[in-house]
Protein backbone atom coordinates (compact mmCIF):
# COMPACT_ATOMS: atom_id res chain seq x y z
CA UNK A 1 0.00 0.00 0.00
CA UNK A 2 0.86 3.68 -0.10
CA UNK A 3 3.31 5.07 2.47
CA UNK A 4 3.22 8.80 3.16
CA UNK A 5 5.77 10.66 5.27
CA UNK A 6 5.24 14.25 6.34
CA UNK A 7 7.80 16.70 7.71
CA UNK A 8 8.20 18.59 9.94
CA UNK A 9 5.83 17.44 12.69
CA UNK A 10 5.84 20.93 14.24
CA UNK A 11 6.64 24.29 12.69
CA UNK A 12 6.73 27.69 14.34
CA UNK A 13 7.08 30.89 12.31
CA UNK A 14 6.73 34.61 12.85
CA UNK A 15 3.73 36.33 11.34
CA UNK A 16 4.55 37.37 7.79
CA UNK A 17 7.14 34.65 7.23
CA UNK A 18 6.68 31.69 4.90
CA UNK A 19 6.00 28.10 5.94
CA UNK A 20 6.81 24.97 3.96
CA UNK A 21 5.58 21.44 4.72
CA UNK A 22 6.77 18.46 2.70
CA UNK A 23 5.35 15.01 2.05
CA UNK A 24 6.88 12.03 0.31
CA UNK A 25 4.91 9.10 -1.06
CA UNK A 26 5.80 5.62 -2.24
CA UNK A 27 3.27 4.68 -4.93
CA UNK A 28 4.50 6.07 -8.24
CA UNK A 29 0.99 5.58 -9.69
CA UNK A 30 -0.56 8.10 -7.27
CA UNK A 31 -2.06 11.01 -9.19
CA UNK A 32 -3.97 13.19 -6.74
CA UNK A 33 -2.43 15.01 -3.76
CA UNK A 34 -4.64 17.03 -1.41
CA UNK A 35 -3.75 19.13 1.60
CA UNK A 36 -6.17 19.46 4.50
CA UNK A 37 -6.23 21.99 7.34
CA UNK A 38 -7.62 21.00 10.72
CA UNK A 39 -8.45 23.63 13.30
CA UNK A 40 -8.71 22.70 16.95
CA UNK A 41 -11.72 20.51 17.72
CA UNK A 42 -12.91 20.40 14.12
CA UNK A 43 -12.72 18.11 11.14
CA UNK A 44 -10.10 18.64 8.41
CA UNK A 45 -10.98 20.81 5.45
CA UNK A 46 -9.44 20.73 1.98
CA UNK A 47 -7.37 23.84 1.28
CA UNK A 48 -5.63 22.93 -1.96
CA UNK A 49 -4.94 19.92 -4.13
CA UNK A 50 -2.87 19.05 -7.16
CA UNK A 51 -3.05 16.42 -9.86
CA UNK A 52 -0.04 14.71 -11.36
CA UNK A 53 -0.34 16.42 -14.71
CA UNK A 54 0.79 19.77 -13.24
CA UNK A 55 3.84 20.76 -11.23
CA UNK A 56 2.46 23.68 -9.25
CA UNK A 57 -0.85 25.18 -8.22
CA UNK A 58 -1.50 28.46 -6.41
CA UNK A 59 -4.45 29.88 -4.56
CA UNK A 60 -3.72 33.31 -3.08
CA UNK A 61 -1.18 32.76 -0.26
CA UNK A 62 -1.17 28.98 -0.60
CA UNK A 63 0.67 26.92 -3.19
CA UNK A 64 1.43 23.25 -3.71
CA UNK A 65 4.33 21.90 -5.75
CA UNK A 66 4.73 18.35 -7.01
CA UNK A 67 7.88 16.51 -8.02
CA UNK A 68 6.77 13.19 -9.47
CA UNK A 69 10.29 11.99 -10.15
CA UNK A 70 11.30 12.41 -6.53
CA UNK A 71 7.80 11.45 -5.31
CA UNK A 72 7.27 14.41 -3.06
CA UNK A 73 4.88 17.32 -2.84
CA UNK A 74 5.00 20.42 -0.68
CA UNK A 75 2.64 22.99 0.78
CA UNK A 76 3.83 26.59 0.76
CA UNK A 77 2.12 29.31 2.79
CA UNK A 78 3.38 32.85 2.27
CA UNK A 79 2.77 35.93 4.43
CA UNK A 80 1.56 33.73 7.28
CA UNK A 81 -1.12 35.03 9.62
CA UNK A 82 -2.14 33.86 13.11
CA UNK A 83 -5.29 32.28 11.65
CA UNK A 84 -3.06 29.94 9.64
CA UNK A 85 -2.19 28.21 12.93
CA UNK A 86 -3.61 24.69 12.65
CA UNK A 87 -2.66 21.11 11.88
CA UNK A 88 -2.01 20.41 8.21
CA UNK A 89 -2.29 16.95 6.64
CA UNK A 90 -1.19 15.71 3.27
CA UNK A 91 -2.76 12.66 1.67
CA UNK A 92 -2.20 10.31 -1.24
CA UNK A 93 -4.88 7.93 -2.51
CA UNK A 94 -4.10 4.31 -3.17
CA UNK A 95 -4.38 3.47 -6.83
CA UNK A 96 -4.86 -0.29 -6.76
CA UNK A 97 -8.47 -1.09 -7.61
CA UNK A 98 -8.89 -3.12 -4.45
CA UNK A 99 -7.91 -0.07 -2.41
CA UNK A 100 -9.54 2.62 -4.50
CA UNK A 101 -11.44 4.04 -1.53
CA UNK A 102 -8.40 4.54 0.63
CA UNK A 103 -6.31 7.61 1.13
CA UNK A 104 -3.16 7.42 3.20
CA UNK A 105 -2.59 10.51 5.34
CA UNK A 106 0.63 11.94 6.66
CA UNK A 107 0.97 12.27 10.43
CA UNK A 108 0.27 16.00 10.32
CA UNK A 109 2.23 19.20 10.91
CA UNK A 110 1.25 21.55 13.71
CA UNK A 111 1.87 25.07 12.42
CA UNK A 112 2.06 27.92 14.92
CA UNK A 113 2.21 31.49 13.63
CA UNK A 114 3.43 33.89 16.29
CA UNK A 115 2.06 37.44 16.11
CA UNK B 1 -26.75 24.12 4.60
CA UNK B 2 -25.31 20.95 3.18
CA UNK B 3 -22.78 19.06 5.18
CA UNK B 4 -21.93 16.15 7.42
CA UNK B 5 -23.34 15.86 10.92
CA UNK B 6 -21.73 13.66 13.53
CA UNK B 7 -23.23 12.90 16.90
CA UNK B 8 -22.62 12.85 19.72
CA UNK B 9 -19.71 15.28 19.89
CA UNK B 10 -18.51 13.77 23.17
CA UNK B 11 -19.21 10.28 24.44
CA UNK B 12 -18.13 8.39 27.52
CA UNK B 13 -18.30 4.63 27.70
CA UNK B 14 -17.54 2.02 30.28
CA UNK B 15 -15.28 -0.84 29.34
CA UNK B 16 -17.18 -3.75 27.80
CA UNK B 17 -19.94 -1.60 26.32
CA UNK B 18 -20.66 -1.15 22.64
CA UNK B 19 -21.30 2.38 21.42
CA UNK B 20 -22.63 3.69 18.10
CA UNK B 21 -21.51 6.94 16.51
CA UNK B 22 -23.87 8.60 14.09
CA UNK B 23 -22.91 10.14 10.75
CA UNK B 24 -25.44 11.77 8.43
CA UNK B 25 -24.78 13.69 5.20
CA UNK B 26 -27.08 15.70 2.96
CA UNK B 27 -24.53 16.25 0.21
CA UNK B 28 -25.88 13.39 -1.91
CA UNK B 29 -22.43 11.80 -1.88
CA UNK B 30 -22.05 8.15 -2.77
CA UNK B 31 -18.90 7.44 -0.77
CA UNK B 32 -18.60 7.66 3.01
CA UNK B 33 -15.70 6.95 5.37
CA UNK B 34 -14.80 6.56 9.01
CA UNK B 35 -11.38 7.62 10.26
CA UNK B 36 -9.76 7.40 13.65
CA UNK B 37 -7.42 10.14 14.85
CA UNK B 38 -5.00 9.73 17.75
CA UNK B 39 -2.75 12.52 19.10
CA UNK B 40 0.26 13.14 16.91
CA UNK B 41 -0.90 10.71 14.27
CA UNK B 42 -2.56 11.01 10.94
CA UNK B 43 -6.01 9.79 10.07
CA UNK B 44 -6.37 6.03 9.87
CA UNK B 45 -9.19 4.51 7.84
CA UNK B 46 -11.56 2.20 9.70
CA UNK B 47 -14.24 1.45 7.10
CA UNK B 48 -15.51 2.98 3.91
CA UNK B 49 -18.55 2.57 1.72
CA UNK B 50 -18.74 3.36 -1.97
CA UNK B 51 -22.46 2.68 -2.31
CA UNK B 52 -25.53 1.76 -0.30
CA UNK B 53 -25.53 -1.75 1.16
CA UNK B 54 -21.81 -2.17 0.51
CA UNK B 55 -18.75 -1.37 2.61
CA UNK B 56 -15.11 -2.40 2.87
CA UNK B 57 -12.64 -2.69 5.70
CA UNK B 58 -10.00 -0.04 6.01
CA UNK B 59 -6.62 -0.37 7.65
CA UNK B 60 -7.84 -0.74 11.27
CA UNK B 61 -11.29 -2.38 11.09
CA UNK B 62 -10.85 -4.83 13.97
CA UNK B 63 -13.26 -4.11 16.81
CA UNK B 64 -15.51 -1.90 14.67
CA UNK B 65 -18.63 -2.49 12.59
CA UNK B 66 -20.65 -0.35 10.18
CA UNK B 67 -23.82 -0.41 8.12
CA UNK B 68 -24.93 1.51 5.04
CA UNK B 69 -28.67 1.00 4.72
CA UNK B 70 -29.29 4.53 3.45
CA UNK B 71 -27.19 6.80 1.25
CA UNK B 72 -27.28 9.56 3.85
CA UNK B 73 -26.24 7.50 6.86
CA UNK B 74 -23.13 5.54 7.82
CA UNK B 75 -23.13 4.71 11.55
CA UNK B 76 -20.05 3.26 13.24
CA UNK B 77 -20.27 0.85 16.18
CA UNK B 78 -17.26 0.61 18.45
CA UNK B 79 -17.53 -2.83 20.02
CA UNK B 80 -16.12 -4.17 23.25
CA UNK B 81 -13.59 -6.06 21.12
CA UNK B 82 -11.78 -2.82 20.29
CA UNK B 83 -8.79 -2.84 22.65
CA UNK B 84 -8.07 0.87 22.74
CA UNK B 85 -11.21 2.75 21.69
CA UNK B 86 -10.45 6.15 23.24
CA UNK B 87 -9.91 8.43 20.23
CA UNK B 88 -11.33 11.15 18.01
CA UNK B 89 -13.51 9.71 15.27
CA UNK B 90 -14.09 11.48 11.99
CA UNK B 91 -16.70 10.71 9.36
CA UNK B 92 -16.24 11.92 5.80
CA UNK B 93 -17.92 11.70 2.43
CA UNK B 94 -16.97 12.32 -1.17
CA UNK B 95 -18.71 12.46 -4.53
CA UNK B 96 -16.36 9.89 -5.95
CA UNK B 97 -13.35 7.90 -4.94
CA UNK B 98 -10.13 9.67 -3.87
CA UNK B 99 -8.45 8.69 -7.12
CA UNK B 100 -11.06 10.44 -9.23
CA UNK B 101 -11.58 14.10 -10.11
CA UNK B 102 -14.23 14.25 -7.40
CA UNK B 103 -12.16 12.79 -4.62
CA UNK B 104 -12.25 15.70 -2.15
CA UNK B 105 -13.18 14.47 1.32
CA UNK B 106 -15.75 16.46 3.29
CA UNK B 107 -15.39 15.85 7.01
CA UNK B 108 -17.76 16.14 9.93
CA UNK B 109 -16.69 17.85 13.15
CA UNK B 110 -15.85 14.59 14.85
CA UNK B 111 -16.90 12.56 17.87
CA UNK B 112 -14.58 12.21 20.84
CA UNK B 113 -14.98 8.86 22.57
CA UNK B 114 -13.52 8.28 26.02
CA UNK B 115 -13.56 4.88 27.68
CA UNK B 116 -13.63 5.12 31.44
GROMACS .gro file of C-alpha atoms in nm:
model
  231
    1UNK     CA    1   0.000   0.000   0.000
    2UNK     CA    2   0.086   0.368  -0.010
    3UNK     CA    3   0.331   0.507   0.247
    4UNK     CA    4   0.322   0.880   0.316
    5UNK     CA    5   0.577   1.066   0.527
    6UNK     CA    6   0.524   1.425   0.634
    7UNK     CA    7   0.780   1.670   0.771
    8UNK     CA    8   0.820   1.859   0.994
    9UNK     CA    9   0.583   1.744   1.269
   10UNK     CA   10   0.584   2.093   1.424
   11UNK     CA   11   0.664   2.429   1.269
   12UNK     CA   12   0.673   2.769   1.434
   13UNK     CA   13   0.708   3.089   1.231
   14UNK     CA   14   0.673   3.461   1.285
   15UNK     CA   15   0.373   3.633   1.134
   16UNK     CA   16   0.455   3.737   0.779
   17UNK     CA   17   0.714   3.465   0.723
   18UNK     CA   18   0.668   3.169   0.490
   19UNK     CA   19   0.600   2.810   0.594
   20UNK     CA   20   0.681   2.497   0.396
   21UNK     CA   21   0.558   2.144   0.472
   22UNK     CA   22   0.677   1.846   0.270
   23UNK     CA   23   0.535   1.501   0.205
   24UNK     CA   24   0.688   1.203   0.031
   25UNK     CA   25   0.491   0.910  -0.106
   26UNK     CA   26   0.580   0.562  -0.224
   27UNK     CA   27   0.327   0.468  -0.493
   28UNK     CA   28   0.450   0.607  -0.824
   29UNK     CA   29   0.099   0.558  -0.969
   30UNK     CA   30  -0.056   0.810  -0.727
   31UNK     CA   31  -0.206   1.101  -0.919
   32UNK     CA   32  -0.397   1.319  -0.674
   33UNK     CA   33  -0.243   1.501  -0.376
   34UNK     CA   34  -0.464   1.703  -0.141
   35UNK     CA   35  -0.375   1.913   0.160
   36UNK     CA   36  -0.617   1.946   0.450
   37UNK     CA   37  -0.623   2.199   0.734
   38UNK     CA   38  -0.762   2.100   1.072
   39UNK     CA   39  -0.845   2.363   1.330
   40UNK     CA   40  -0.871   2.270   1.695
   41UNK     CA   41  -1.172   2.051   1.772
   42UNK     CA   42  -1.291   2.040   1.412
   43UNK     CA   43  -1.272   1.811   1.114
   44UNK     CA   44  -1.010   1.864   0.841
   45UNK     CA   45  -1.098   2.081   0.545
   46UNK     CA   46  -0.944   2.073   0.198
   47UNK     CA   47  -0.737   2.384   0.128
   48UNK     CA   48  -0.563   2.293  -0.196
   49UNK     CA   49  -0.494   1.992  -0.413
   50UNK     CA   50  -0.287   1.905  -0.716
   51UNK     CA   51  -0.305   1.642  -0.986
   52UNK     CA   52  -0.004   1.471  -1.136
   53UNK     CA   53  -0.034   1.642  -1.471
   54UNK     CA   54   0.079   1.977  -1.324
   55UNK     CA   55   0.384   2.076  -1.123
   56UNK     CA   56   0.246   2.368  -0.925
   57UNK     CA   57  -0.085   2.518  -0.822
   58UNK     CA   58  -0.150   2.846  -0.641
   59UNK     CA   59  -0.445   2.988  -0.456
   60UNK     CA   60  -0.372   3.331  -0.308
   61UNK     CA   61  -0.118   3.276  -0.026
   62UNK     CA   62  -0.117   2.898  -0.060
   63UNK     CA   63   0.067   2.692  -0.319
   64UNK     CA   64   0.143   2.325  -0.371
   65UNK     CA   65   0.433   2.190  -0.575
   66UNK     CA   66   0.473   1.835  -0.701
   67UNK     CA   67   0.788   1.651  -0.802
   68UNK     CA   68   0.677   1.319  -0.947
   69UNK     CA   69   1.029   1.199  -1.015
   70UNK     CA   70   1.130   1.241  -0.653
   71UNK     CA   71   0.780   1.145  -0.531
   72UNK     CA   72   0.727   1.441  -0.306
   73UNK     CA   73   0.488   1.732  -0.284
   74UNK     CA   74   0.500   2.042  -0.068
   75UNK     CA   75   0.264   2.299   0.078
   76UNK     CA   76   0.383   2.659   0.076
   77UNK     CA   77   0.212   2.931   0.279
   78UNK     CA   78   0.338   3.285   0.227
   79UNK     CA   79   0.277   3.593   0.443
   80UNK     CA   80   0.156   3.373   0.728
   81UNK     CA   81  -0.112   3.503   0.962
   82UNK     CA   82  -0.214   3.386   1.311
   83UNK     CA   83  -0.529   3.228   1.165
   84UNK     CA   84  -0.306   2.994   0.964
   85UNK     CA   85  -0.219   2.821   1.293
   86UNK     CA   86  -0.361   2.469   1.265
   87UNK     CA   87  -0.266   2.111   1.188
   88UNK     CA   88  -0.201   2.041   0.821
   89UNK     CA   89  -0.229   1.695   0.664
   90UNK     CA   90  -0.119   1.571   0.327
   91UNK     CA   91  -0.276   1.266   0.167
   92UNK     CA   92  -0.220   1.031  -0.124
   93UNK     CA   93  -0.488   0.793  -0.251
   94UNK     CA   94  -0.410   0.431  -0.317
   95UNK     CA   95  -0.438   0.347  -0.683
   96UNK     CA   96  -0.486  -0.029  -0.676
   97UNK     CA   97  -0.847  -0.109  -0.761
   98UNK     CA   98  -0.889  -0.312  -0.445
   99UNK     CA   99  -0.791  -0.007  -0.241
  100UNK     CA  100  -0.954   0.262  -0.450
  101UNK     CA  101  -1.144   0.404  -0.153
  102UNK     CA  102  -0.840   0.454   0.063
  103UNK     CA  103  -0.631   0.761   0.113
  104UNK     CA  104  -0.316   0.742   0.320
  105UNK     CA  105  -0.259   1.051   0.534
  106UNK     CA  106   0.063   1.194   0.666
  107UNK     CA  107   0.097   1.227   1.043
  108UNK     CA  108   0.027   1.600   1.032
  109UNK     CA  109   0.223   1.920   1.091
  110UNK     CA  110   0.125   2.155   1.371
  111UNK     CA  111   0.187   2.507   1.242
  112UNK     CA  112   0.206   2.792   1.492
  113UNK     CA  113   0.221   3.149   1.363
  114UNK     CA  114   0.343   3.389   1.629
  115UNK     CA  115   0.206   3.744   1.611
  116UNK     CA  116  -2.675   2.412   0.460
  117UNK     CA  117  -2.531   2.095   0.318
  118UNK     CA  118  -2.278   1.906   0.518
  119UNK     CA  119  -2.193   1.615   0.742
  120UNK     CA  120  -2.334   1.586   1.092
  121UNK     CA  121  -2.173   1.366   1.353
  122UNK     CA  122  -2.323   1.290   1.690
  123UNK     CA  123  -2.262   1.285   1.972
  124UNK     CA  124  -1.971   1.528   1.989
  125UNK     CA  125  -1.851   1.377   2.317
  126UNK     CA  126  -1.921   1.028   2.444
  127UNK     CA  127  -1.813   0.839   2.752
  128UNK     CA  128  -1.830   0.463   2.770
  129UNK     CA  129  -1.754   0.202   3.028
  130UNK     CA  130  -1.528  -0.084   2.934
  131UNK     CA  131  -1.718  -0.375   2.780
  132UNK     CA  132  -1.994  -0.160   2.632
  133UNK     CA  133  -2.066  -0.115   2.264
  134UNK     CA  134  -2.130   0.238   2.142
  135UNK     CA  135  -2.263   0.369   1.810
  136UNK     CA  136  -2.151   0.694   1.651
  137UNK     CA  137  -2.387   0.860   1.409
  138UNK     CA  138  -2.291   1.014   1.075
  139UNK     CA  139  -2.544   1.177   0.843
  140UNK     CA  140  -2.478   1.369   0.520
  141UNK     CA  141  -2.708   1.570   0.296
  142UNK     CA  142  -2.453   1.625   0.021
  143UNK     CA  143  -2.588   1.339  -0.191
  144UNK     CA  144  -2.243   1.180  -0.188
  145UNK     CA  145  -2.205   0.815  -0.277
  146UNK     CA  146  -1.890   0.744  -0.077
  147UNK     CA  147  -1.860   0.766   0.301
  148UNK     CA  148  -1.570   0.695   0.537
  149UNK     CA  149  -1.480   0.656   0.901
  150UNK     CA  150  -1.138   0.762   1.026
  151UNK     CA  151  -0.976   0.740   1.365
  152UNK     CA  152  -0.742   1.014   1.485
  153UNK     CA  153  -0.500   0.973   1.775
  154UNK     CA  154  -0.275   1.252   1.910
  155UNK     CA  155   0.026   1.314   1.691
  156UNK     CA  156  -0.090   1.071   1.427
  157UNK     CA  157  -0.256   1.101   1.094
  158UNK     CA  158  -0.601   0.979   1.007
  159UNK     CA  159  -0.637   0.603   0.987
  160UNK     CA  160  -0.919   0.451   0.784
  161UNK     CA  161  -1.156   0.220   0.970
  162UNK     CA  162  -1.424   0.145   0.710
  163UNK     CA  163  -1.551   0.298   0.391
  164UNK     CA  164  -1.855   0.257   0.172
  165UNK     CA  165  -1.874   0.336  -0.197
  166UNK     CA  166  -2.246   0.268  -0.231
  167UNK     CA  167  -2.553   0.176  -0.030
  168UNK     CA  168  -2.553  -0.175   0.116
  169UNK     CA  169  -2.181  -0.217   0.051
  170UNK     CA  170  -1.875  -0.137   0.261
  171UNK     CA  171  -1.511  -0.240   0.287
  172UNK     CA  172  -1.264  -0.269   0.570
  173UNK     CA  173  -1.000  -0.004   0.601
  174UNK     CA  174  -0.662  -0.037   0.765
  175UNK     CA  175  -0.784  -0.074   1.127
  176UNK     CA  176  -1.129  -0.238   1.109
  177UNK     CA  177  -1.085  -0.483   1.397
  178UNK     CA  178  -1.326  -0.411   1.681
  179UNK     CA  179  -1.551  -0.190   1.467
  180UNK     CA  180  -1.863  -0.249   1.259
  181UNK     CA  181  -2.065  -0.035   1.018
  182UNK     CA  182  -2.382  -0.041   0.812
  183UNK     CA  183  -2.493   0.151   0.504
  184UNK     CA  184  -2.867   0.100   0.472
  185UNK     CA  185  -2.929   0.453   0.345
  186UNK     CA  186  -2.719   0.680   0.125
  187UNK     CA  187  -2.728   0.956   0.385
  188UNK     CA  188  -2.624   0.750   0.686
  189UNK     CA  189  -2.313   0.554   0.782
  190UNK     CA  190  -2.313   0.471   1.155
  191UNK     CA  191  -2.005   0.326   1.324
  192UNK     CA  192  -2.027   0.085   1.618
  193UNK     CA  193  -1.726   0.061   1.845
  194UNK     CA  194  -1.753  -0.283   2.002
  195UNK     CA  195  -1.612  -0.417   2.325
  196UNK     CA  196  -1.359  -0.606   2.112
  197UNK     CA  197  -1.178  -0.282   2.029
  198UNK     CA  198  -0.879  -0.284   2.265
  199UNK     CA  199  -0.807   0.087   2.274
  200UNK     CA  200  -1.121   0.275   2.169
  201UNK     CA  201  -1.045   0.615   2.324
  202UNK     CA  202  -0.991   0.843   2.023
  203UNK     CA  203  -1.133   1.115   1.801
  204UNK     CA  204  -1.351   0.971   1.527
  205UNK     CA  205  -1.409   1.148   1.199
  206UNK     CA  206  -1.670   1.071   0.936
  207UNK     CA  207  -1.624   1.192   0.580
  208UNK     CA  208  -1.792   1.170   0.243
  209UNK     CA  209  -1.697   1.232  -0.117
  210UNK     CA  210  -1.871   1.246  -0.453
  211UNK     CA  211  -1.636   0.989  -0.595
  212UNK     CA  212  -1.335   0.790  -0.494
  213UNK     CA  213  -1.013   0.967  -0.387
  214UNK     CA  214  -0.845   0.869  -0.712
  215UNK     CA  215  -1.106   1.044  -0.923
  216UNK     CA  216  -1.158   1.410  -1.011
  217UNK     CA  217  -1.423   1.425  -0.740
  218UNK     CA  218  -1.216   1.279  -0.462
  219UNK     CA  219  -1.225   1.570  -0.215
  220UNK     CA  220  -1.318   1.447   0.132
  221UNK     CA  221  -1.575   1.646   0.329
  222UNK     CA  222  -1.539   1.585   0.701
  223UNK     CA  223  -1.776   1.614   0.993
  224UNK     CA  224  -1.669   1.785   1.315
  225UNK     CA  225  -1.585   1.459   1.485
  226UNK     CA  226  -1.690   1.256   1.787
  227UNK     CA  227  -1.458   1.221   2.084
  228UNK     CA  228  -1.498   0.886   2.257
  229UNK     CA  229  -1.352   0.828   2.602
  230UNK     CA  230  -1.356   0.488   2.768
  231UNK     CA  231  -1.363   0.512   3.144
   0.00000   0.00000   0.00000
